[in-house]
Coordinates of C-alpha atoms in Angstrom, one line a residue:
Chain A
M1 CA -15.2 75.7 250.4
G2 CA -12.8 76.1 247.5
D3 CA -13.3 72.5 246.5
L4 CA -17.0 73.1 246.4
I5 CA -16.6 76.1 244.1
N6 CA -14.2 74.1 241.9
L7 CA -16.6 71.3 241.6
G8 CA -19.5 73.6 240.9
L9 CA -17.5 75.4 238.2
M10 CA -16.5 72.1 236.6
F11 CA -20.1 70.9 236.6
L12 CA -21.2 74.2 235.0
V13 CA -18.6 74.0 232.3
V14 CA -19.6 70.4 231.5
V15 CA -23.3 71.3 231.3
F16 CA -22.6 74.4 229.2
A17 CA -20.4 72.3 226.8
Y18 CA -23.1 69.7 226.6
V19 CA -25.9 72.1 225.8
F20 CA -24.0 74.2 223.3
G21 CA -22.3 71.1 221.7
T22 CA -25.7 69.5 221.1
L23 CA -27.2 72.6 219.7
M24 CA -24.2 73.2 217.4
E25 CA -24.4 69.5 216.3
E26 CA -28.1 69.7 215.4
E27 CA -27.5 72.9 213.5
H28 CA -24.6 71.3 211.6
Y29 CA -26.7 68.2 210.7
A30 CA -29.5 70.3 209.4
H31 CA -27.0 72.1 207.2
I32 CA -25.5 68.9 206.0
K33 CA -28.9 67.3 205.2
K34 CA -29.9 70.3 203.2
G35 CA -26.7 70.3 201.3
E36 CA -26.9 66.6 200.5
K37 CA -30.4 67.1 199.1
D38 CA -29.1 69.9 196.9
F39 CA -26.2 67.9 195.6
V40 CA -27.9 64.5 195.2
T41 CA -27.9 64.9 191.4
L42 CA -24.1 65.2 191.3
P43 CA -22.8 61.7 191.9
A44 CA -19.4 61.1 193.6
V45 CA -18.3 57.5 193.2
T46 CA -15.2 55.5 194.1
S47 CA -14.8 53.8 190.8
K48 CA -11.7 54.9 188.8
N49 CA -13.4 55.0 185.4
I50 CA -16.6 55.1 183.5
E51 CA -17.6 52.4 181.0
N52 CA -17.1 54.5 177.9
I53 CA -14.0 56.5 178.4
D54 CA -14.4 58.4 175.1
Q55 CA -17.5 60.2 176.6
I56 CA -15.2 62.2 178.9
Q57 CA -14.6 65.7 177.6
E58 CA -12.6 67.2 180.5
V59 CA -11.1 66.3 183.9
Q60 CA -10.3 68.3 187.0
L61 CA -9.1 67.6 190.5
V62 CA -11.7 68.7 193.1
H63 CA -11.3 68.7 196.8
G64 CA -13.0 69.7 200.0
S65 CA -11.6 70.0 203.5
V66 CA -13.1 70.6 206.9
V67 CA -11.6 71.0 210.4
I68 CA -13.9 70.1 213.3
S69 CA -13.2 70.5 217.0
L70 CA -14.3 68.5 220.0
D71 CA -16.4 70.0 222.6
Y72 CA -15.5 69.8 226.3
F73 CA -18.3 67.3 227.1
K74 CA -17.2 64.9 224.3
R75 CA -13.7 65.1 225.4
I76 CA -14.6 64.2 229.0
L77 CA -16.7 61.3 227.7
A78 CA -13.9 60.0 225.6
G79 CA -11.5 60.4 228.6
L80 CA -13.8 58.2 230.7
R81 CA -14.2 55.7 227.9
N82 CA -10.4 55.5 227.7
V83 CA -10.3 53.8 231.1
F84 CA -12.8 51.1 230.3
G85 CA -12.3 50.7 226.5
G86 CA -14.9 50.2 223.9
R87 CA -16.4 52.4 221.2
I88 CA -15.9 56.1 221.7
K89 CA -19.5 56.9 220.6
S90 CA -19.1 60.6 221.3
Y91 CA -16.6 60.9 218.5
E92 CA -18.8 59.0 215.9
T93 CA -21.1 62.0 215.2
L94 CA -18.0 64.2 215.0
L95 CA -16.3 62.2 212.3
D96 CA -19.6 61.5 210.5
R97 CA -20.2 65.3 210.3
G98 CA -16.7 65.9 209.1
R99 CA -16.8 63.4 206.3
R100 CA -20.2 64.5 205.0
E101 CA -19.3 68.1 205.2
A102 CA -16.0 67.5 203.3
I103 CA -17.9 65.7 200.5
L104 CA -20.4 68.6 200.3
R105 CA -17.5 71.1 199.9
M106 CA -15.9 69.0 197.3
K107 CA -19.2 68.8 195.4
G108 CA -19.6 72.5 195.7
Q109 CA -16.2 73.0 194.0
A110 CA -17.1 70.5 191.3
R111 CA -20.5 72.1 190.5
K112 CA -18.9 75.5 190.2
W113 CA -16.5 74.1 187.6
G114 CA -19.5 72.5 185.8
A115 CA -18.8 68.8 186.6
D116 CA -21.3 66.0 185.7
M117 CA -19.7 63.5 188.0
I118 CA -16.8 62.9 190.4
L119 CA -14.8 59.7 190.0
N120 CA -12.3 58.0 192.3
M121 CA -13.3 59.8 195.4
R122 CA -11.0 59.3 198.5
F123 CA -10.8 60.5 202.1
E124 CA -7.9 61.6 204.2
T125 CA -8.4 62.1 208.0
S126 CA -5.8 63.5 210.3
S127 CA -5.7 64.9 213.8
I128 CA -4.2 68.3 214.1
G129 CA -3.5 70.6 217.1
M130 CA -1.2 68.0 218.8
V131 CA 1.8 69.2 220.7
A132 CA 5.1 67.4 220.8
K133 CA 4.4 65.2 223.8
G134 CA 1.2 63.8 222.4
N135 CA -1.1 65.7 224.7
S136 CA -3.7 67.4 222.5
T137 CA -4.0 71.0 223.4
I138 CA -6.9 71.6 221.0
G139 CA -8.7 68.3 220.2
C140 CA -9.6 68.7 216.5
F141 CA -9.2 66.8 213.2
E142 CA -9.2 67.5 209.5
V143 CA -11.1 65.5 206.9
F144 CA -10.0 66.0 203.4
A145 CA -12.1 64.6 200.5
Y146 CA -10.8 64.6 196.9
G147 CA -11.7 63.1 193.6
T148 CA -11.6 63.6 189.8
A149 CA -14.4 65.6 188.4
I150 CA -15.4 64.9 184.8
K151 CA -17.4 66.8 182.2
L152 CA -19.1 64.5 179.7
K153 CA -19.4 65.3 176.0
K154 CA -22.7 66.8 175.0
D155 CA -24.4 65.0 172.1
Chain B
M1 CA -24.0 50.9 185.1
K2 CA -26.9 53.1 186.1
F3 CA -26.7 55.8 188.8
T4 CA -29.9 56.7 190.6
P5 CA -29.6 59.8 192.7
R6 CA -30.8 58.9 196.2
L7 CA -30.1 59.9 199.8
P8 CA -29.3 57.2 202.4
E9 CA -32.3 56.3 204.5
K10 CA -30.5 56.0 207.9
N11 CA -27.1 56.7 209.2
V12 CA -25.3 53.5 210.2
N13 CA -22.1 55.3 211.3
V14 CA -23.5 57.0 214.4
S15 CA -24.6 55.0 217.4
K16 CA -28.0 55.8 218.8
V17 CA -26.9 56.3 222.4
N18 CA -27.8 59.2 224.7
P19 CA -24.5 60.7 225.5
L20 CA -25.7 61.9 228.9
K21 CA -26.6 58.3 229.9
E22 CA -23.2 57.1 228.8
F23 CA -21.6 59.9 230.8
F24 CA -23.3 59.0 234.0
V25 CA -22.7 55.3 233.6
L26 CA -19.0 55.8 233.0
S27 CA -18.5 58.4 235.7
A28 CA -20.3 56.2 238.2
G29 CA -18.1 53.2 237.2
I30 CA -14.8 55.1 237.5
I31 CA -15.7 56.9 240.7
G32 CA -16.7 53.6 242.2
I33 CA -13.4 52.0 241.3
I34 CA -11.4 54.9 242.6
F35 CA -13.4 54.9 245.9
I36 CA -12.8 51.2 246.4
V37 CA -9.1 51.3 245.7
Y38 CA -8.6 54.6 247.6
F39 CA -10.3 53.4 250.7
T40 CA -8.7 50.0 250.7
L41 CA -5.3 51.5 250.2
G42 CA -6.1 54.2 252.8
M43 CA -7.2 51.6 255.3
A44 CA -4.0 49.6 254.7
L45 CA -1.9 52.7 255.0
E46 CA -3.6 53.7 258.3
Y47 CA -2.8 50.3 259.7
V48 CA 0.9 50.5 258.6
V49 CA 1.3 54.1 259.8
A50 CA -0.3 53.5 263.2
N51 CA 2.0 50.5 263.8
M52 CA 5.1 52.2 262.5
P53 CA 8.0 52.6 265.0
V54 CA 9.0 56.2 265.8
K55 CA 12.5 55.5 264.5
T56 CA 11.2 54.4 261.1
E57 CA 9.1 57.6 261.0
L58 CA 12.0 59.8 261.7
T59 CA 14.1 58.0 259.0
L60 CA 11.3 58.4 256.5
V61 CA 10.8 62.0 257.3
S62 CA 14.5 62.7 256.9
F63 CA 14.3 61.7 253.3
F64 CA 12.0 64.5 252.2
A65 CA 11.7 67.0 255.0
K66 CA 14.2 69.7 255.6
K67 CA 15.7 69.8 259.0
F68 CA 14.1 72.4 261.2
P69 CA 16.6 75.1 262.3
E70 CA 17.5 75.1 266.0
P71 CA 16.3 78.4 267.6
V72 CA 19.5 80.4 268.0
N73 CA 18.1 83.3 270.0
P74 CA 14.7 82.2 271.2
S75 CA 12.2 85.0 272.1
P76 CA 10.6 84.9 275.6
A77 CA 7.3 83.8 274.1
Q78 CA 9.0 80.9 272.4
K79 CA 10.8 79.9 275.6
S80 CA 7.6 80.0 277.6
S81 CA 5.7 78.0 275.0
Q82 CA 8.5 75.5 275.0
K83 CA 8.3 75.3 278.8
I84 CA 4.6 74.5 278.7
M85 CA 5.2 71.9 276.0
D86 CA 8.0 70.2 278.1
S87 CA 5.7 70.1 281.1
L88 CA 2.9 68.6 279.0
V89 CA 5.3 66.0 277.7
S90 CA 6.3 65.1 281.2
H91 CA 2.6 64.3 282.0
L92 CA 2.4 61.9 279.1
S93 CA 2.5 58.9 281.3
D94 CA -0.1 60.1 283.8
E95 CA -2.9 57.8 284.9
V96 CA -5.5 60.7 284.4
L97 CA -4.6 60.8 280.7
F98 CA -4.7 57.1 280.2
Q99 CA -8.2 56.9 281.7
I100 CA -9.7 58.8 278.8
L101 CA -7.8 57.0 276.0
D102 CA -8.2 53.8 274.2
I103 CA -5.6 51.0 274.5
D104 CA -4.0 51.6 271.0
T105 CA -3.3 55.3 271.8
R106 CA -1.8 54.3 275.2
R107 CA 0.5 51.9 273.5
Q108 CA 1.6 54.6 271.0
I109 CA 2.2 57.1 273.8
D110 CA 4.3 54.5 275.6
E111 CA 6.4 54.0 272.5
V112 CA 6.8 57.7 271.8
V113 CA 7.9 58.4 275.4
Q114 CA 10.3 55.5 275.5
Y115 CA 11.9 56.5 272.2
M116 CA 12.3 60.1 273.3
F117 CA 13.8 59.0 276.5
D118 CA 16.2 56.6 274.8
N119 CA 17.3 59.2 272.2
E120 CA 17.1 62.3 274.3
L121 CA 14.6 63.9 271.9
K122 CA 12.1 66.5 272.8
F123 CA 9.1 68.1 271.2
K124 CA 10.1 71.5 269.9
V125 CA 7.9 74.5 269.6
Y126 CA 8.4 77.1 266.8
I127 CA 6.7 80.4 266.3
L128 CA 5.8 81.4 262.8
D129 CA 5.3 85.1 262.0
S130 CA 1.9 84.8 260.4
E131 CA -1.4 86.6 261.0
S132 CA -3.7 83.5 260.9
A133 CA -4.7 81.8 264.2
N134 CA -3.4 78.3 263.5
A135 CA -1.1 75.6 264.8
L136 CA 0.5 72.7 263.0
A137 CA 2.1 69.4 263.9
F138 CA 5.0 68.3 261.6
P139 CA 6.6 64.9 261.5
G140 CA 9.6 64.5 263.8
G141 CA 7.9 66.2 266.8
H142 CA 7.9 69.8 265.6
V143 CA 5.0 71.9 266.6
V144 CA 4.5 75.3 264.8
L145 CA 2.4 78.0 266.4
F146 CA 1.3 81.0 264.3
R147 CA 1.8 84.4 265.8
G148 CA -1.9 85.2 265.2
L149 CA -2.8 82.4 267.5
L150 CA -0.6 83.6 270.3
N151 CA -2.2 87.1 270.0
E152 CA -5.6 85.5 270.6
V153 CA -4.7 83.3 273.5
E154 CA -5.3 84.6 277.0
S155 CA -4.4 82.0 279.5
E156 CA -1.7 79.4 279.9
N157 CA -4.3 76.6 280.1
E158 CA -5.7 77.7 276.7
L159 CA -2.2 77.6 275.1
A160 CA -1.6 74.2 276.8
M161 CA -4.8 72.9 275.3
I162 CA -3.7 73.9 271.8
L163 CA -0.2 72.4 272.3
A164 CA -1.7 69.2 273.7
H165 CA -4.0 69.1 270.6
E166 CA -1.0 69.1 268.3
L167 CA 0.7 66.6 270.5
G168 CA -2.4 64.4 270.1
H169 CA -2.1 64.6 266.3
Y170 CA 1.5 63.5 266.7
V171 CA 0.7 60.6 268.9
H172 CA -2.1 59.5 266.6
R173 CA 0.2 59.8 263.6
D174 CA -2.3 62.0 261.8
H175 CA 0.4 64.0 260.1
L176 CA 1.7 60.8 258.5
K177 CA -1.8 59.6 257.6
G178 CA -2.5 62.8 255.8
L179 CA 0.7 62.5 253.9
G180 CA 0.1 58.9 252.9
R181 CA -3.5 59.7 251.7
G182 CA -2.2 62.4 249.5
L183 CA 0.4 60.0 248.0
V184 CA -2.3 57.4 247.3
L185 CA -4.4 60.0 245.6
V186 CA -1.7 61.3 243.4
A187 CA -0.5 57.8 242.4
L188 CA -4.1 56.7 241.6
S189 CA -4.9 59.7 239.4
S190 CA -1.7 59.4 237.4
I191 CA -2.0 55.6 236.9
L192 CA -5.7 55.6 235.9
L193 CA -6.0 58.8 234.0
G194 CA -2.5 59.5 232.8
G195 CA -2.5 63.0 234.3
D196 CA -5.4 64.1 232.0
S197 CA -6.1 67.2 234.0
T198 CA -9.7 67.7 233.2
V199 CA -11.1 64.3 234.3
T200 CA -8.5 63.9 237.1
N201 CA -9.4 67.2 238.6
F202 CA -13.1 66.4 238.5
I203 CA -12.7 63.1 240.3
M204 CA -10.0 64.3 242.8
N205 CA -12.3 67.2 243.9
T206 CA -15.1 64.8 244.6
L207 CA -12.7 62.6 246.6
N208 CA -11.2 65.5 248.5
T209 CA -14.6 66.3 250.0
A210 CA -15.0 62.8 251.2
N211 CA -11.5 62.7 252.6
L212 CA -12.3 65.7 254.9
R213 CA -14.5 63.5 257.1
F214 CA -11.6 61.3 258.0
S215 CA -9.8 64.5 259.0
R216 CA -12.6 65.6 261.2
A217 CA -12.5 62.2 263.0
N218 CA -8.8 62.8 263.6
E219 CA -9.5 66.2 265.1
A220 CA -12.0 64.8 267.5
A221 CA -9.5 62.2 268.7
A222 CA -6.8 64.9 269.1
D223 CA -9.3 66.9 271.2
Q224 CA -9.9 64.0 273.5
F225 CA -6.2 63.5 273.9
A226 CA -5.7 67.2 274.6
L227 CA -8.4 67.3 277.2
G228 CA -6.9 64.3 279.1
L229 CA -3.4 65.9 279.0
L230 CA -4.7 69.3 280.2
V231 CA -6.4 67.7 283.2
A232 CA -3.2 65.6 283.8
K233 CA -1.1 68.8 284.0
Y234 CA -3.4 71.2 285.8
G235 CA -5.8 68.9 287.7
H236 CA -8.9 70.5 286.2
A237 CA -10.3 71.4 282.7
A238 CA -10.5 75.2 282.9
S239 CA -10.1 77.0 279.6
A240 CA -10.4 73.8 277.6
T241 CA -12.9 75.3 275.3
D242 CA -11.8 79.0 275.5
F243 CA -10.0 79.0 272.1
F244 CA -12.9 77.4 270.2
E245 CA -15.4 79.8 271.8
R246 CA -13.3 82.7 270.8
M247 CA -13.0 81.4 267.2
L248 CA -16.8 80.7 267.1
K249 CA -17.5 84.4 268.0
K250 CA -15.0 85.6 265.4
E251 CA -15.7 83.5 262.4
N252 CA -19.5 82.9 262.6
M253 CA -19.4 80.2 259.9
P254 CA -22.7 79.2 258.5
E255 CA -23.8 75.7 259.6
F256 CA -23.6 74.0 256.1
T257 CA -19.9 74.8 255.6
K258 CA -19.0 72.1 258.2
Y259 CA -19.3 69.4 255.5
F260 CA -16.5 71.1 253.6
S261 CA -14.2 71.9 256.5
T262 CA -11.2 69.8 257.7
H263 CA -12.0 70.7 261.3
P264 CA -15.3 70.1 263.2
H265 CA -17.5 73.1 263.7
H266 CA -16.4 75.0 266.8
R267 CA -19.8 74.7 268.3
D268 CA -19.7 70.9 268.0
R269 CA -16.3 70.8 269.5
I270 CA -17.2 72.9 272.5
K271 CA -20.3 70.8 273.1
W272 CA -18.4 67.6 272.9
I273 CA -15.5 68.7 275.2
N274 CA -18.0 70.0 277.8
K275 CA -19.8 66.7 277.7
K276 CA -16.5 64.9 278.3
I277 CA -15.6 67.2 281.2
E278 CA -19.0 66.5 282.9
L279 CA -18.8 62.8 282.2
N280 CA -15.4 62.4 283.7
D281 CA -16.0 64.9 286.5
Y282 CA -12.9 66.9 285.8
G283 CA -14.1 70.1 287.3
L284 CA -13.1 73.7 286.4
G285 CA -10.4 75.4 288.4
K286 CA -8.8 78.8 287.9
A287 CA -6.9 79.3 284.7
I288 CA -3.4 80.7 284.9
P289 CA -3.1 84.0 283.0
L290 CA -0.3 84.2 280.4
G291 CA 2.9 86.0 281.3
D292 CA 4.0 89.4 280.0
E293 CA 6.1 87.9 277.3
F294 CA 2.9 87.2 275.3
K295 CA 1.5 90.7 275.8
G296 CA 1.7 92.9 272.8
F297 CA 3.6 90.1 271.2
T298 CA 3.9 91.2 267.6
E299 CA 7.3 90.8 266.2
P300 CA 9.2 87.7 267.3
D301 CA 13.0 87.5 267.1
D302 CA 13.8 86.8 263.4
K303 CA 16.2 84.1 264.1
T304 CA 13.7 81.9 265.9
V305 CA 11.1 82.3 263.2
L306 CA 10.7 79.8 260.3
K307 CA 10.5 81.6 257.0

């Protein structure tokens, strides 16, 4: 009887995690898409310079960072995937959301400063919440986006 | 270089796969693999255990089991239980018992009897001061009766049936089988899943439920053995189902719980035993009432009790 209760509880937690994880993800994507539309006029590029360097009036480092956690369902899915190998598809949306959100935050900082463009944009991704033995207690990671914001001379 | 502000049309970084579908496919795969390995290993283990000499068993047991203490000052109830046990053991070679058993079990009994005779060993009965009505068979021929059980029992035949049931477990090597299955389970989970507790627990719980059926089959075999031994000792099958009938009245389990229980439902056991009694024409004589040493038996002598 105890096993049955355990199994039922486990199943409930997985269902709960799936439903809420999916809802949260949809909400996050809606937020990201709206932000990307807002910031589409502020370009962030990976090139180190612009053609005419004399046009630059001022430079400033801008950065955006975001920490995103796994949900229980994604973690179980990845655990199962671990046995067979292959693409961990459940993590793809997670990283995608993280990167795009980090760019948005960086762009937000740049716009506040009054930037016309962001040059030399880079990403750093790192997992955090790991304990010494390597078992993750809280499965989450940080995405850090940074670049050089420039203001152009006004003619 | 011209920059045209534009949003990407579609996202190439995210696979278009339904996570639920992936979850079910992967779970089915992993549970399938575990079932196959587990049952193959379990089968192999059962074969090895059933053919293991008693001497090897005792050597193995001595590696990880503590030695049971010798009763220093046995209580009258313990002495009487031991007497019934000894008398049951002396009937192990009876023709009546052999008629009801299959050839493998007969061979195992012969081996156990021979070994005990050679090494001057005997089955020992211990009484544990616990409320629950239960009895256990441990490797090495130790049978533990719980005090709660002795309070329930009314006749000597009933107690003999319980002791014989535990003897049956011993002869069938069920105690070792259970131990081996547990080992296989633990080894499998740690190799495959690296002790990741969430996934491991999920799968092990599923497996555990399936494992109980094996256990129920073992209980039925032990019942059959016990019935044969009871008839061998007393010449009739009186009180064979008494204990189960009492438990049935007491517990009143709902029907569906039997799928999650290690023991068969009491009703099924009673029906099955009665059918066997009728089939073999054992007859029902008069049960011998238990002696005074079991009356109001509440606090056994501390020194004889396993803590």
